[in-house]
PDB file of N, CA and C in Angstrom:
ATOM      1  N   MET A  21     303.151-133.511-115.095  1.00 52.00           N
ATOM      2  CA  MET A  21     304.179-132.827-114.090  1.00 52.00           C
ATOM      3  C   MET A  21     305.455-132.503-114.802  1.00 52.00           C
ATOM      4  N   ALA A  22     305.933-131.294-114.668  1.00 64.00           N
ATOM      5  CA  ALA A  22     307.021-130.863-115.183  1.00 64.00           C
ATOM      6  C   ALA A  22     308.287-131.535-114.429  1.00 64.00           C
ATOM      7  N   ARG A  23     309.357-131.716-115.210  1.00 75.00           N
ATOM      8  CA  ARG A  23     310.620-132.312-114.643  1.00 75.00           C
ATOM      9  C   ARG A  23     311.883-131.579-115.144  1.00 75.00           C
ATOM     10  N   PRO A  24     312.493-130.629-114.227  1.00 74.00           N
ATOM     11  CA  PRO A  24     313.624-130.155-114.735  1.00 74.00           C
ATOM     12  C   PRO A  24     314.900-131.152-115.033  1.00 74.00           C
ATOM     13  N   SER A  25     315.672-130.696-115.794  1.00 85.00           N
ATOM     14  CA  SER A  25     317.129-131.453-115.960  1.00 85.00           C
ATOM     15  C   SER A  25     318.127-130.663-115.437  1.00 85.00           C
ATOM     16  N   VAL A  26     319.390-131.114-115.337  1.00 91.00           N
ATOM     17  CA  VAL A  26     320.415-130.404-114.817  1.00 91.00           C
ATOM     18  C   VAL A  26     320.786-129.216-115.652  1.00 91.00           C
ATOM     19  N   ASP A  27     321.052-128.062-115.022  1.00 94.00           N
ATOM     20  CA  ASP A  27     321.401-126.918-115.693  1.00 94.00           C
ATOM     21  C   ASP A  27     322.921-127.008-116.347  1.00 94.00           C
ATOM     22  N   ARG A  28     322.983-126.406-117.658  1.00 94.00           N
ATOM     23  CA  ARG A  28     324.270-126.478-118.159  1.00 94.00           C
ATOM     24  C   ARG A  28     324.703-124.920-118.404  1.00 94.00           C
ATOM     25  N   LEU A  29     326.104-124.734-118.806  1.00 95.00           N
ATOM     26  CA  LEU A  29     326.459-123.443-119.068  1.00 95.00           C
ATOM     27  C   LEU A  29     326.745-123.258-120.549  1.00 95.00           C
ATOM     28  N   GLY A  30     326.649-122.049-121.078  1.00 95.00           N
ATOM     29  CA  GLY A  30     326.896-121.868-122.500  1.00 95.00           C
ATOM     30  C   GLY A  30     327.165-120.334-122.562  1.00 95.00           C
ATOM     31  N   ILE A  31     327.329-120.010-123.874  1.00 96.00           N
ATOM     32  CA  ILE A  31     327.450-118.590-124.233  1.00 96.00           C
ATOM     33  C   ILE A  31     326.198-118.386-125.136  1.00 96.00           C
ATOM     34  N   CYS A  32     325.455-117.405-124.768  1.00 97.00           N
ATOM     35  CA  CYS A  32     324.264-116.845-125.447  1.00 97.00           C
ATOM     36  C   CYS A  32     324.431-115.750-126.154  1.00 97.00           C
ATOM     37  N   TYR A  33     323.733-115.493-127.290  1.00 97.00           N
ATOM     38  CA  TYR A  33     323.786-114.238-128.072  1.00 97.00           C
ATOM     39  C   TYR A  33     322.275-113.740-128.350  1.00 97.00           C
ATOM     40  N   GLU A  34     322.228-112.457-128.249  1.00 96.00           N
ATOM     41  CA  GLU A  34     320.898-111.827-128.547  1.00 96.00           C
ATOM     42  C   GLU A  34     321.147-110.925-129.775  1.00 96.00           C
ATOM     43  N   PHE A  35     320.507-110.975-130.763  1.00 96.00           N
ATOM     44  CA  PHE A  35     320.636-110.379-132.135  1.00 96.00           C
ATOM     45  C   PHE A  35     319.422-109.380-132.072  1.00 96.00           C
ATOM     46  N   LYS A  36     319.722-107.982-132.381  1.00 93.00           N
ATOM     47  CA  LYS A  36     318.856-107.033-132.430  1.00 93.00           C
ATOM     48  C   LYS A  36     319.310-106.198-133.611  1.00 93.00           C
ATOM     49  N   GLY A  37     318.896-106.521-134.830  1.00 87.00           N
ATOM     50  CA  GLY A  37     319.470-105.809-136.004  1.00 87.00           C
ATOM     51  C   GLY A  37     320.708-106.226-136.191  1.00 87.00           C
ATOM     52  N   LYS A  38     321.757-105.234-136.494  1.00 87.00           N
ATOM     53  CA  LYS A  38     323.021-105.643-136.518  1.00 87.00           C
ATOM     54  C   LYS A  38     323.863-105.680-135.200  1.00 87.00           C
ATOM     55  N   ALA A  39     323.081-105.363-134.119  1.00 92.00           N
ATOM     56  CA  ALA A  39     323.824-105.432-132.832  1.00 92.00           C
ATOM     57  C   ALA A  39     323.782-106.645-132.246  1.00 92.00           C
ATOM     58  N   VAL A  40     324.903-107.212-131.754  1.00 94.00           N
ATOM     59  CA  VAL A  40     324.933-108.489-130.992  1.00 94.00           C
ATOM     60  C   VAL A  40     325.345-108.342-129.560  1.00 94.00           C
ATOM     61  N   THR A  41     324.603-108.926-128.672  1.00 95.00           N
ATOM     62  CA  THR A  41     324.977-108.911-127.314  1.00 95.00           C
ATOM     63  C   THR A  41     325.397-110.365-126.929  1.00 95.00           C
ATOM     64  N   ARG A  42     326.563-110.636-126.318  1.00 95.00           N
ATOM     65  CA  ARG A  42     327.064-111.953-126.067  1.00 95.00           C
ATOM     66  C   ARG A  42     327.460-112.027-124.618  1.00 95.00           C
ATOM     67  N   ALA A  43     327.113-113.080-124.007  1.00 97.00           N
ATOM     68  CA  ALA A  43     327.304-113.224-122.500  1.00 97.00           C
ATOM     69  C   ALA A  43     327.147-114.742-122.033  1.00 97.00           C
ATOM     70  N   PRO A  44     327.952-115.155-120.913  1.00 97.00           N
ATOM     71  CA  PRO A  44     327.727-116.371-120.454  1.00 97.00           C
ATOM     72  C   PRO A  44     326.282-116.559-120.006  1.00 97.00           C
ATOM     73  N   CYS A  45     325.813-117.823-120.279  1.00 97.00           N
ATOM     74  CA  CYS A  45     324.385-117.992-119.831  1.00 97.00           C
ATOM     75  C   CYS A  45     324.154-119.384-119.195  1.00 97.00           C
ATOM     76  N   VAL A  46     322.943-119.456-118.376  1.00 96.00           N
ATOM     77  CA  VAL A  46     322.679-120.657-117.780  1.00 96.00           C
ATOM     78  C   VAL A  46     321.584-121.321-118.761  1.00 96.00           C
ATOM     79  N   ILE A  47     321.616-122.673-119.063  1.00 96.00           N
ATOM     80  CA  ILE A  47     320.638-123.305-119.923  1.00 96.00           C
ATOM     81  C   ILE A  47     320.026-124.313-119.017  1.00 96.00           C
ATOM     82  N   SER A  48     318.783-124.047-118.830  1.00 95.00           N
ATOM     83  CA  SER A  48     318.068-124.828-118.001  1.00 95.00           C
ATOM     84  C   SER A  48     316.781-125.545-118.733  1.00 95.00           C
ATOM     85  N   PRO A  49     317.095-126.823-119.175  1.00 94.00           N
ATOM     86  CA  PRO A  49     316.210-127.729-119.899  1.00 94.00           C
ATOM     87  C   PRO A  49     315.215-128.465-118.991  1.00 94.00           C
ATOM     88  N   GLY A  50     314.140-129.035-119.501  1.00 92.00           N
ATOM     89  CA  GLY A  50     313.260-129.815-118.857  1.00 92.00           C
ATOM     90  C   GLY A  50     312.074-130.163-119.600  1.00 92.00           C
ATOM     91  N   TYR A  51     311.277-131.113-119.194  1.00 89.00           N
ATOM     92  CA  TYR A  51     310.010-131.497-119.965  1.00 89.00           C
ATOM     93  C   TYR A  51     308.897-131.683-118.940  1.00 89.00           C
ATOM     94  N   GLY A  52     307.754-131.562-119.581  1.00 82.00           N
ATOM     95  CA  GLY A  52     306.392-131.909-118.874  1.00 82.00           C
ATOM     96  C   GLY A  52     305.367-132.480-119.666  1.00 82.00           C
ATOM     97  N   ALA A  53     304.173-132.249-119.208  1.00 75.00           N
ATOM     98  CA  ALA A  53     302.985-133.001-120.091  1.00 75.00           C
ATOM     99  C   ALA A  53     302.955-132.168-121.284  1.00 75.00           C
ATOM    100  N   GLY A  54     303.371-132.857-122.385  1.00 81.00           N
ATOM    101  CA  GLY A  54     303.071-132.216-123.685  1.00 81.00           C
ATOM    102  C   GLY A  54     304.125-131.520-124.256  1.00 81.00           C
ATOM    103  N   ALA A  55     305.148-131.165-123.532  1.00 86.00           N
ATOM    104  CA  ALA A  55     306.294-130.313-124.179  1.00 86.00           C
ATOM    105  C   ALA A  55     307.553-130.483-123.658  1.00 86.00           C
ATOM    106  N   GLN A  56     308.645-130.093-124.295  1.00 91.00           N
ATOM    107  CA  GLN A  56     309.863-130.004-123.646  1.00 91.00           C
ATOM    108  C   GLN A  56     310.346-128.567-123.648  1.00 91.00           C
ATOM    109  N   TYR A  57     311.045-128.132-122.669  1.00 93.00           N
ATOM    110  CA  TYR A  57     311.272-126.645-122.658  1.00 93.00           C
ATOM    111  C   TYR A  57     312.889-126.292-122.358  1.00 93.00           C
ATOM    112  N   VAL A  58     313.184-125.172-122.573  1.00 95.00           N
ATOM    113  CA  VAL A  58     314.556-124.777-122.114  1.00 95.00           C
ATOM    114  C   VAL A  58     314.400-123.214-121.817  1.00 95.00           C
ATOM    115  N   THR A  59     315.237-122.873-120.811  1.00 96.00           N
ATOM    116  CA  THR A  59     315.214-121.433-120.530  1.00 96.00           C
ATOM    117  C   THR A  59     316.634-121.047-120.639  1.00 96.00           C
ATOM    118  N   TYR A  60     316.952-119.908-121.324  1.00 97.00           N
ATOM    119  CA  TYR A  60     318.332-119.405-121.346  1.00 97.00           C
ATOM    120  C   TYR A  60     318.209-118.162-120.596  1.00 97.00           C
ATOM    121  N   THR A  61     319.125-118.020-119.474  1.00 97.00           N
ATOM    122  CA  THR A  61     319.198-116.852-118.590  1.00 97.00           C
ATOM    123  C   THR A  61     320.651-116.260-118.779  1.00 97.00           C
ATOM    124  N   PHE A  62     320.494-114.839-119.290  1.00 96.00           N
ATOM    125  CA  PHE A  62     321.736-114.046-119.397  1.00 96.00           C
ATOM    126  C   PHE A  62     321.230-112.676-119.432  1.00 96.00           C
ATOM    127  N   ASN A  63     322.348-111.927-118.927  1.00 93.00           N
ATOM    128  CA  ASN A  63     322.044-110.390-119.008  1.00 93.00           C
ATOM    129  C   ASN A  63     320.879-110.035-118.126  1.00 93.00           C
ATOM    130  N   ASN A  64     320.624-110.749-117.043  1.00 94.00           N
ATOM    131  CA  ASN A  64     319.534-110.518-116.211  1.00 94.00           C
ATOM    132  C   ASN A  64     317.989-110.690-116.963  1.00 94.00           C
ATOM    133  N   ARG A  65     318.105-111.476-117.891  1.00 95.00           N
ATOM    134  CA  ARG A  65     316.917-111.806-118.676  1.00 95.00           C
ATOM    135  C   ARG A  65     316.616-113.198-118.912  1.00 95.00           C
ATOM    136  N   GLU A  66     315.399-113.757-119.077  1.00 97.00           N
ATOM    137  CA  GLU A  66     315.112-115.101-119.402  1.00 97.00           C
ATOM    138  C   GLU A  66     314.462-115.164-120.649  1.00 97.00           C
ATOM    139  N   PHE A  67     314.826-116.166-121.409  1.00 97.00           N
ATOM    140  CA  PHE A  67     314.203-116.425-122.787  1.00 97.00           C
ATOM    141  C   PHE A  67     313.719-118.027-122.613  1.00 97.00           C
ATOM    142  N   TYR A  68     312.355-118.010-122.790  1.00 96.00           N
ATOM    143  CA  TYR A  68     311.808-119.428-122.545  1.00 96.00           C
ATOM    144  C   TYR A  68     311.229-120.067-123.875  1.00 96.00           C
ATOM    145  N   VAL A  69     311.903-121.131-124.189  1.00 96.00           N
ATOM    146  CA  VAL A  69     311.634-121.917-125.424  1.00 96.00           C
ATOM    147  C   VAL A  69     310.755-123.177-125.033  1.00 96.00           C
ATOM    148  N   GLU A  70     309.676-123.416-125.780  1.00 94.00           N
ATOM    149  CA  GLU A  70     308.962-124.584-125.572  1.00 94.00           C
ATOM    150  C   GLU A  70     308.859-125.425-126.912  1.00 94.00           C
ATOM    151  N   TYR A  71     308.963-126.717-126.783  1.00 92.00           N
ATOM    152  CA  TYR A  71     308.706-127.614-128.046  1.00 92.00           C
ATOM    153  C   TYR A  71     307.689-128.518-127.706  1.00 92.00           C
ATOM    154  N   PRO A  72     306.466-128.386-128.517  1.00 89.00           N
ATOM    155  CA  PRO A  72     305.493-129.261-128.236  1.00 89.00           C
ATOM    156  C   PRO A  72     305.706-130.727-128.591  1.00 89.00           C
ATOM    157  N   ASN A  73     305.441-131.660-127.644  1.00 81.00           N
ATOM    158  CA  ASN A  73     305.468-133.135-127.872  1.00 81.00           C
ATOM    159  C   ASN A  73     304.366-133.722-128.609  1.00 81.00           C
ATOM    160  N   LEU A  74     303.122-133.230-128.012  1.00 76.00           N
ATOM    161  CA  LEU A  74     301.831-133.768-128.530  1.00 76.00           C
ATOM    162  C   LEU A  74     301.524-133.492-130.003  1.00 76.00           C
ATOM    163  N   LYS A  75     302.058-132.471-130.527  1.00 74.00           N
ATOM    164  CA  LYS A  75     301.988-132.089-131.962  1.00 74.00           C
ATOM    165  C   LYS A  75     303.350-131.864-132.510  1.00 74.00           C
ATOM    166  N   PRO A  76     304.079-133.013-132.969  1.00 70.00           N
ATOM    167  CA  PRO A  76     305.447-132.823-133.336  1.00 70.00           C
ATOM    168  C   PRO A  76     305.619-131.890-134.514  1.00 70.00           C
ATOM    169  N   ASN A  77     304.701-131.739-135.260  1.00 82.00           N
ATOM    170  CA  ASN A  77     304.923-130.972-136.508  1.00 82.00           C
ATOM    171  C   ASN A  77     304.573-129.341-136.123  1.00 82.00           C
ATOM    172  N   SER A  78     304.271-128.980-134.851  1.00 90.00           N
ATOM    173  CA  SER A  78     303.965-127.734-134.583  1.00 90.00           C
ATOM    174  C   SER A  78     305.243-126.964-134.426  1.00 90.00           C
ATOM    175  N   ALA A  79     305.129-125.697-134.557  1.00 93.00           N
ATOM    176  CA  ALA A  79     306.485-124.752-134.327  1.00 93.00           C
ATOM    177  C   ALA A  79     306.727-124.692-132.792  1.00 93.00           C
ATOM    178  N   PRO A  80     307.921-124.427-132.512  1.00 95.00           N
ATOM    179  CA  PRO A  80     308.402-124.076-131.123  1.00 95.00           C
ATOM    180  C   PRO A  80     307.817-122.664-130.736  1.00 95.00           C
ATOM    181  N   THR A  81     307.889-122.359-129.550  1.00 95.00           N
ATOM    182  CA  THR A  81     307.547-121.002-129.161  1.00 95.00           C
ATOM    183  C   THR A  81     308.697-120.300-128.358  1.00 95.00           C
ATOM    184  N   LEU A  82     308.906-119.140-128.519  1.00 97.00           N
ATOM    185  CA  LEU A  82     309.847-118.295-127.688  1.00 97.00           C
ATOM    186  C   LEU A  82     309.230-117.158-127.019  1.00 97.00           C
ATOM    187  N   ASN A  83     309.272-117.131-125.706  1.00 97.00           N
ATOM    188  CA  ASN A  83     308.451-116.286-124.802  1.00 97.00           C
ATOM    189  C   ASN A  83     307.017-116.318-125.233  1.00 97.00           C
ATOM    190  N   GLY A  84     306.485-117.298-125.557  1.00 95.00           N
ATOM    191  CA  GLY A  84     305.011-117.511-125.824  1.00 95.00           C
ATOM    192  C   GLY A  84     304.757-117.112-127.311  1.00 95.00           C
ATOM    193  N   LYS A  85     305.653-116.863-128.226  1.00 97.00           N
ATOM    194  CA  LYS A  85     305.394-116.381-129.638  1.00 97.00           C
ATOM    195  C   LYS A  85     305.863-117.537-130.462  1.00 97.00           C
ATOM    196  N   THR A  86     305.255-117.746-131.492  1.00 96.00           N
ATOM    197  CA  THR A  86     305.588-118.719-132.524  1.00 96.00           C
ATOM    198  C   THR A  86     307.057-118.364-132.927  1.00 96.00           C
ATOM    199  N   ALA A  87     307.816-119.479-133.115  1.00 97.00           N
ATOM    200  CA  ALA A  87     309.253-119.196-133.483  1.00 97.00           C
ATOM    201  C   ALA A  87     309.741-120.123-134.561  1.00 97.00           C
ATOM    202  N   ILE A  88     311.045-119.851-135.064  1.00 96.00           N
ATOM    203  CA  ILE A  88     311.576-120.588-136.143  1.00 96.00           C
ATOM    204  C   ILE A  88     313.106-120.809-135.567  1.00 96.00           C
ATOM    205  N   GLU A  89     313.514-122.043-135.728  1.00 95.00           N
ATOM    206  CA  GLU A  89     314.943-122.415-135.375  1.00 95.00           C
ATOM    207  C   GLU A  89     315.821-122.261-136.606  1.00 95.00           C
ATOM    208  N   TYR A  90     316.989-122.023-136.333  1.00 96.00           N
ATOM    209  CA  TYR A  90     317.978-121.855-137.536  1.00 96.00           C
ATOM    210  C   TYR A  90     319.467-122.003-136.772  1.00 96.00           C
ATOM    211  N   ARG A  91     320.445-121.839-137.640  1.00 96.00           N
ATOM    212  CA  ARG A  91     321.890-121.781-137.174  1.00 96.00           C
ATOM    213  C   ARG A  91     322.622-120.715-137.881  1.00 96.00           C
ATOM    214  N   ARG A  92     323.658-120.343-137.043  1.00 95.00           N
ATOM    215  CA  ARG A  92     324.451-119.385-137.580  1.00 95.00           C
ATOM    216  C   ARG A  92     326.121-119.759-137.304  1.00 95.00           C
ATOM    217  N   ASP A  93     326.841-119.318-138.188  1.00 93.00           N
ATOM    218  CA  ASP A  93     328.290-119.521-138.177  1.00 93.00           C
ATOM    219  C   ASP A  93     328.807-118.865-136.796  1.00 93.00           C
ATOM    220  N   ALA A  94     329.629-119.675-135.971  1.00 92.00           N
ATOM    221  CA  ALA A  94     330.045-119.375-134.663  1.00 92.00           C
ATOM    222  C   ALA A  94     331.097-118.070-134.768  1.00 92.00           C
ATOM    223  N   SER A  95     331.753-117.873-135.909  1.00 90.00           N
ATOM    224  CA  SER A  95     332.627-116.856-135.970  1.00 90.00           C
ATOM    225  C   SER A  95     332.335-115.546-136.413  1.00 90.00           C
ATOM    226  N   PHE A  96     331.475-115.547-137.588  1.00 91.00           N
ATOM    227  CA  PHE A  96     330.965-114.369-138.117  1.00 91.00           C
ATOM    228  C   PHE A  96     329.510-114.129-138.100  1.00 91.00           C
ATOM    229  N   PHE A  97     328.702-115.073-137.507  1.00 93.00           N
ATOM    230  CA  PHE A  97     327.274-115.056-137.125  1.00 93.00           C
ATOM    231  C   PHE A  97     326.514-114.934-138.577  1.00 93.00           C
ATOM    232  N   ALA A  98     327.089-115.402-139.681  1.00 92.00           N
ATOM    233  CA  ALA A  98     326.175-115.541-140.883  1.00 92.00           C
ATOM    234  C   ALA A  98     325.337-116.707-140.668  1.00 92.00           C
ATOM    235  N   ILE A  99     324.083-116.515-141.269  1.00 94.00           N
ATOM    236  CA  ILE A  99     323.004-117.371-141.074  1.00 94.00           C
ATOM    237  C   ILE A  99     323.326-118.582-142.053  1.00 94.00           C
ATOM    238  N   LEU A 100     323.166-119.872-141.528  1.00 93.00           N
ATOM    239  CA  LEU A 100     323.718-120.911-142.347  1.00 93.00           C
ATOM    240  C   LEU A 100     322.626-121.117-143.503  1.00 93.00           C
ATOM    241  N   LYS A 101     323.058-121.274-144.704  1.00 90.00           N
ATOM    242  CA  LYS A 101     322.347-121.493-145.816  1.00 90.00           C
ATOM    243  C   LYS A 101     322.567-122.790-146.403  1.00 90.00           C
ATOM    244  N   GLY A 102     321.882-123.889-146.477  1.00 86.00           N
ATOM    245  CA  GLY A 102     322.267-125.188-147.045  1.00 86.00           C
ATOM    246  C   GLY A 102     322.658-126.048-146.005  1.00 86.00           C
ATOM    247  N   ALA A 103     323.521-127.081-146.345  1.00 87.00           N
ATOM    248  CA  ALA A 103     324.072-128.022-145.351  1.00 87.00           C
ATOM    249  C   ALA A 103     325.068-127.477-144.724  1.00 87.00           C
ATOM    250  N   PRO A 104     325.389-127.909-143.462  1.00 87.00           N
ATOM    251  CA  PRO A 104     326.488-127.496-142.467  1.00 87.00           C
ATOM    252  C   PRO A 104     327.883-128.080-143.214  1.00 87.00           C
ATOM    253  N   VAL A 105     328.893-127.246-143.002  1.00 87.00           N
ATOM    254  CA  VAL A 105     330.139-127.534-143.563  1.00 87.00           C
ATOM    255  C   VAL A 105     330.891-128.290-142.507  1.00 87.00           C
ATOM    256  N   GLU A 106     331.445-129.529-142.837  1.00 90.00           N
ATOM    257  CA  GLU A 106     332.359-130.324-141.758  1.00 90.00           C
ATOM    258  C   GLU A 106     333.468-129.494-141.302  1.00 90.00           C
ATOM    259  N   GLY A 107     333.437-129.657-139.913  1.00 88.00           N
ATOM    260  CA  GLY A 107     334.520-128.893-139.233  1.00 88.00           C
ATOM    261  C   GLY A 107     334.219-127.500-138.837  1.00 88.00           C
ATOM    262  N   GLU A 108     333.182-126.982-139.272  1.00 88.00           N
ATOM    263  CA  GLU A 108     332.822-125.686-138.964  1.00 88.00           C
ATOM    264  C   GLU A 108     332.067-125.584-137.675  1.00 88.00           C
ATOM    265  N   THR A 109     331.978-124.590-136.867  1.00 89.00           N
ATOM    266  CA  THR A 109     331.182-124.619-135.580  1.00 89.00           C
ATOM    267  C   THR A 109     330.160-123.659-135.770  1.00 89.00           C
ATOM    268  N   TYR A 110     328.786-124.114-135.463  1.00 93.00           N
ATOM    269  CA  TYR A 110     327.552-123.450-135.529  1.00 93.00           C
ATOM    270  C   TYR A 110     326.992-123.155-134.266  1.00 93.00           C
ATOM    271  N   ILE A 111     326.264-122.082-134.061  1.00 95.00           N
ATOM    272  CA  ILE A 111     325.403-121.799-132.964  1.00 95.00           C
ATOM    273  C   ILE A 111     324.019-122.082-133.282  1.00 95.00           C
ATOM    274  N   ASN A 112     323.361-122.690-132.435  1.00 95.00           N
ATOM    275  CA  ASN A 112     321.810-122.934-132.599  1.00 95.00           C
ATOM    276  C   ASN A 112     321.181-121.799-132.129  1.00 95.00           C
ATOM    277  N   CYS A 113     320.091-121.375-133.121  1.00 97.00           N
ATOM    278  CA  CYS A 113     319.366-120.136-132.758  1.00 97.00           C
ATOM    279  C   CYS A 113     317.825-120.368-132.854  1.00 97.00           C
ATOM    280  N   ILE A 114     317.036-119.426-132.320  1.00 97.00           N
ATOM    281  CA  ILE A 114     315.595-119.455-132.402  1.00 97.00           C
ATOM    282  C   ILE A 114     315.154-117.924-132.400  1.00 97.00           C
ATOM    283  N   LYS A 115     314.216-117.604-133.287  1.00 97.00           N
ATOM    284  CA  LYS A 115     313.646-116.306-133.236  1.00 97.00           C
ATOM    285  C   LYS A 115     312.247-116.296-133.399  1.00 97.00           C
ATOM    286  N   THR A 116     311.608-115.221-132.805  1.00 97.00           N
ATOM    287  CA  THR A 116     310.116-115.185-133.044  1.00 97.00           C
ATOM    288  C   THR A 116     309.865-114.927-134.556  1.00 97.00           C
ATOM    289  N   LYS A 117     308.645-115.316-135.078  1.00 96.00           N
ATOM    290  CA  LYS A 117     308.397-115.061-136.481  1.00 96.00           C
ATOM    291  C   LYS A 117     308.408-113.556-136.746  1.00 96.00           C
ATOM    292  N   ASP A 118     308.063-112.714-135.803  1.00 94.00           N
ATOM    293  CA  ASP A 118     308.005-111.383-135.996  1.00 94.00           C
ATOM    294  C   ASP A 118     309.508-110.676-136.126  1.00 94.00           C
ATOM    295  N   GLY A 119     310.389-111.555-135.561  1.00 92.00           N
ATOM    296  CA  GLY A 119     311.780-111.117-135.621  1.00 92.00           C
ATOM    297  C   GLY A 119     312.180-110.180-134.482  1.00 92.00           C
ATOM    298  N   LYS A 120     311.414-109.898-133.546  1.00 94.00           N
ATOM    299  CA  LYS A 120     311.674-109.048-132.536  1.00 94.00           C
ATOM    300  C   LYS A 120     312.542-109.726-131.401  1.00 94.00           C
ATOM    301  N   THR A 121     312.590-111.014-131.346  1.00 96.00           N
ATOM    302  CA  THR A 121     313.400-111.696-130.232  1.00 96.00           C
ATOM    303  C   THR A 121     314.143-112.789-131.074  1.00 96.00           C
ATOM    304  N   ASP A 122     315.553-112.789-130.937  1.00 97.00           N
ATOM    305  CA  ASP A 122     316.357-113.562-131.716  1.00 97.00           C
ATOM    306  C   ASP A 122     317.618-113.999-130.718  1.00 97.00           C
ATOM    307  N   VAL A 123     317.663-115.222-130.361  1.00 97.00           N
ATOM    308  CA  VAL A 123     318.588-115.721-129.412  1.00 97.00           C
ATOM    309  C   VAL A 123     319.284-116.917-129.903  1.00 97.00           C
ATOM    310  N   CYS A 124     320.612-116.988-129.748  1.00 97.00           N
ATOM    311  CA  CYS A 124     321.436-118.119-130.087  1.00 97.00           C
ATOM    312  C   CYS A 124     322.214-118.661-128.802  1.00 97.00           C
ATOM    313  N   VAL A 125     322.604-119.833-129.001  1.00 96.00           N
ATOM    314  CA  VAL A 125     323.438-120.418-127.851  1.00 96.00           C
ATOM    315  C   VAL A 125     324.432-121.441-128.353  1.00 96.00           C
ATOM    316  N   LEU A 126     325.530-121.314-127.592  1.00 93.00           N
ATOM    317  CA  LEU A 126     326.677-122.216-127.914  1.00 93.00           C
ATOM    318  C   LEU A 126     326.949-122.770-126.600  1.00 93.00           C
ATOM    319  N   GLU A 127     326.755-124.178-126.491  1.00 86.00           N
ATOM    320  CA  GLU A 127     326.846-124.885-125.219  1.00 86.00           C
ATOM    321  C   GLU A 127     328.375-125.303-125.020  1.00 86.00           C
ATOM    322  N   THR A 128     328.870-124.913-123.752  1.00 78.00           N
ATOM    323  CA  THR A 128     330.227-125.113-123.454  1.00 78.00           C
ATOM    324  C   THR A 128     330.505-126.378-122.688  1.00 78.00           C
ATOM    325  N   ASP A 129     329.573-127.099-122.244  1.00 64.00           N
ATOM    326  CA  ASP A 129     329.964-128.446-121.572  1.00 64.00           C
ATOM    327  C   ASP A 129     329.215-129.595-122.160  1.00 64.00           C
TER     328      ASP A 129
END
């Protein structure tokens, strides 16, 4: 049985090539039998991320496609390479392996 958690607010980013769309978003997390999930809603669109619990080494999915998690610098959007630098702010990101969907979030609360 799925169980939603309390919605939170954030700033979401969608990357398409060099173009970046930034907007306030609603972050709707929850969990159910076999997975945790979160939906990012912004710009009249929903991005659904699922993290499998039963197979912890399995990749997450984004809108039903296999995805990769990574981080970007919150100021210049550079992809983090190596360990995070203390005092810097990063945004958590996920993109499909084919690169067609690439979404990041900075939680505000």
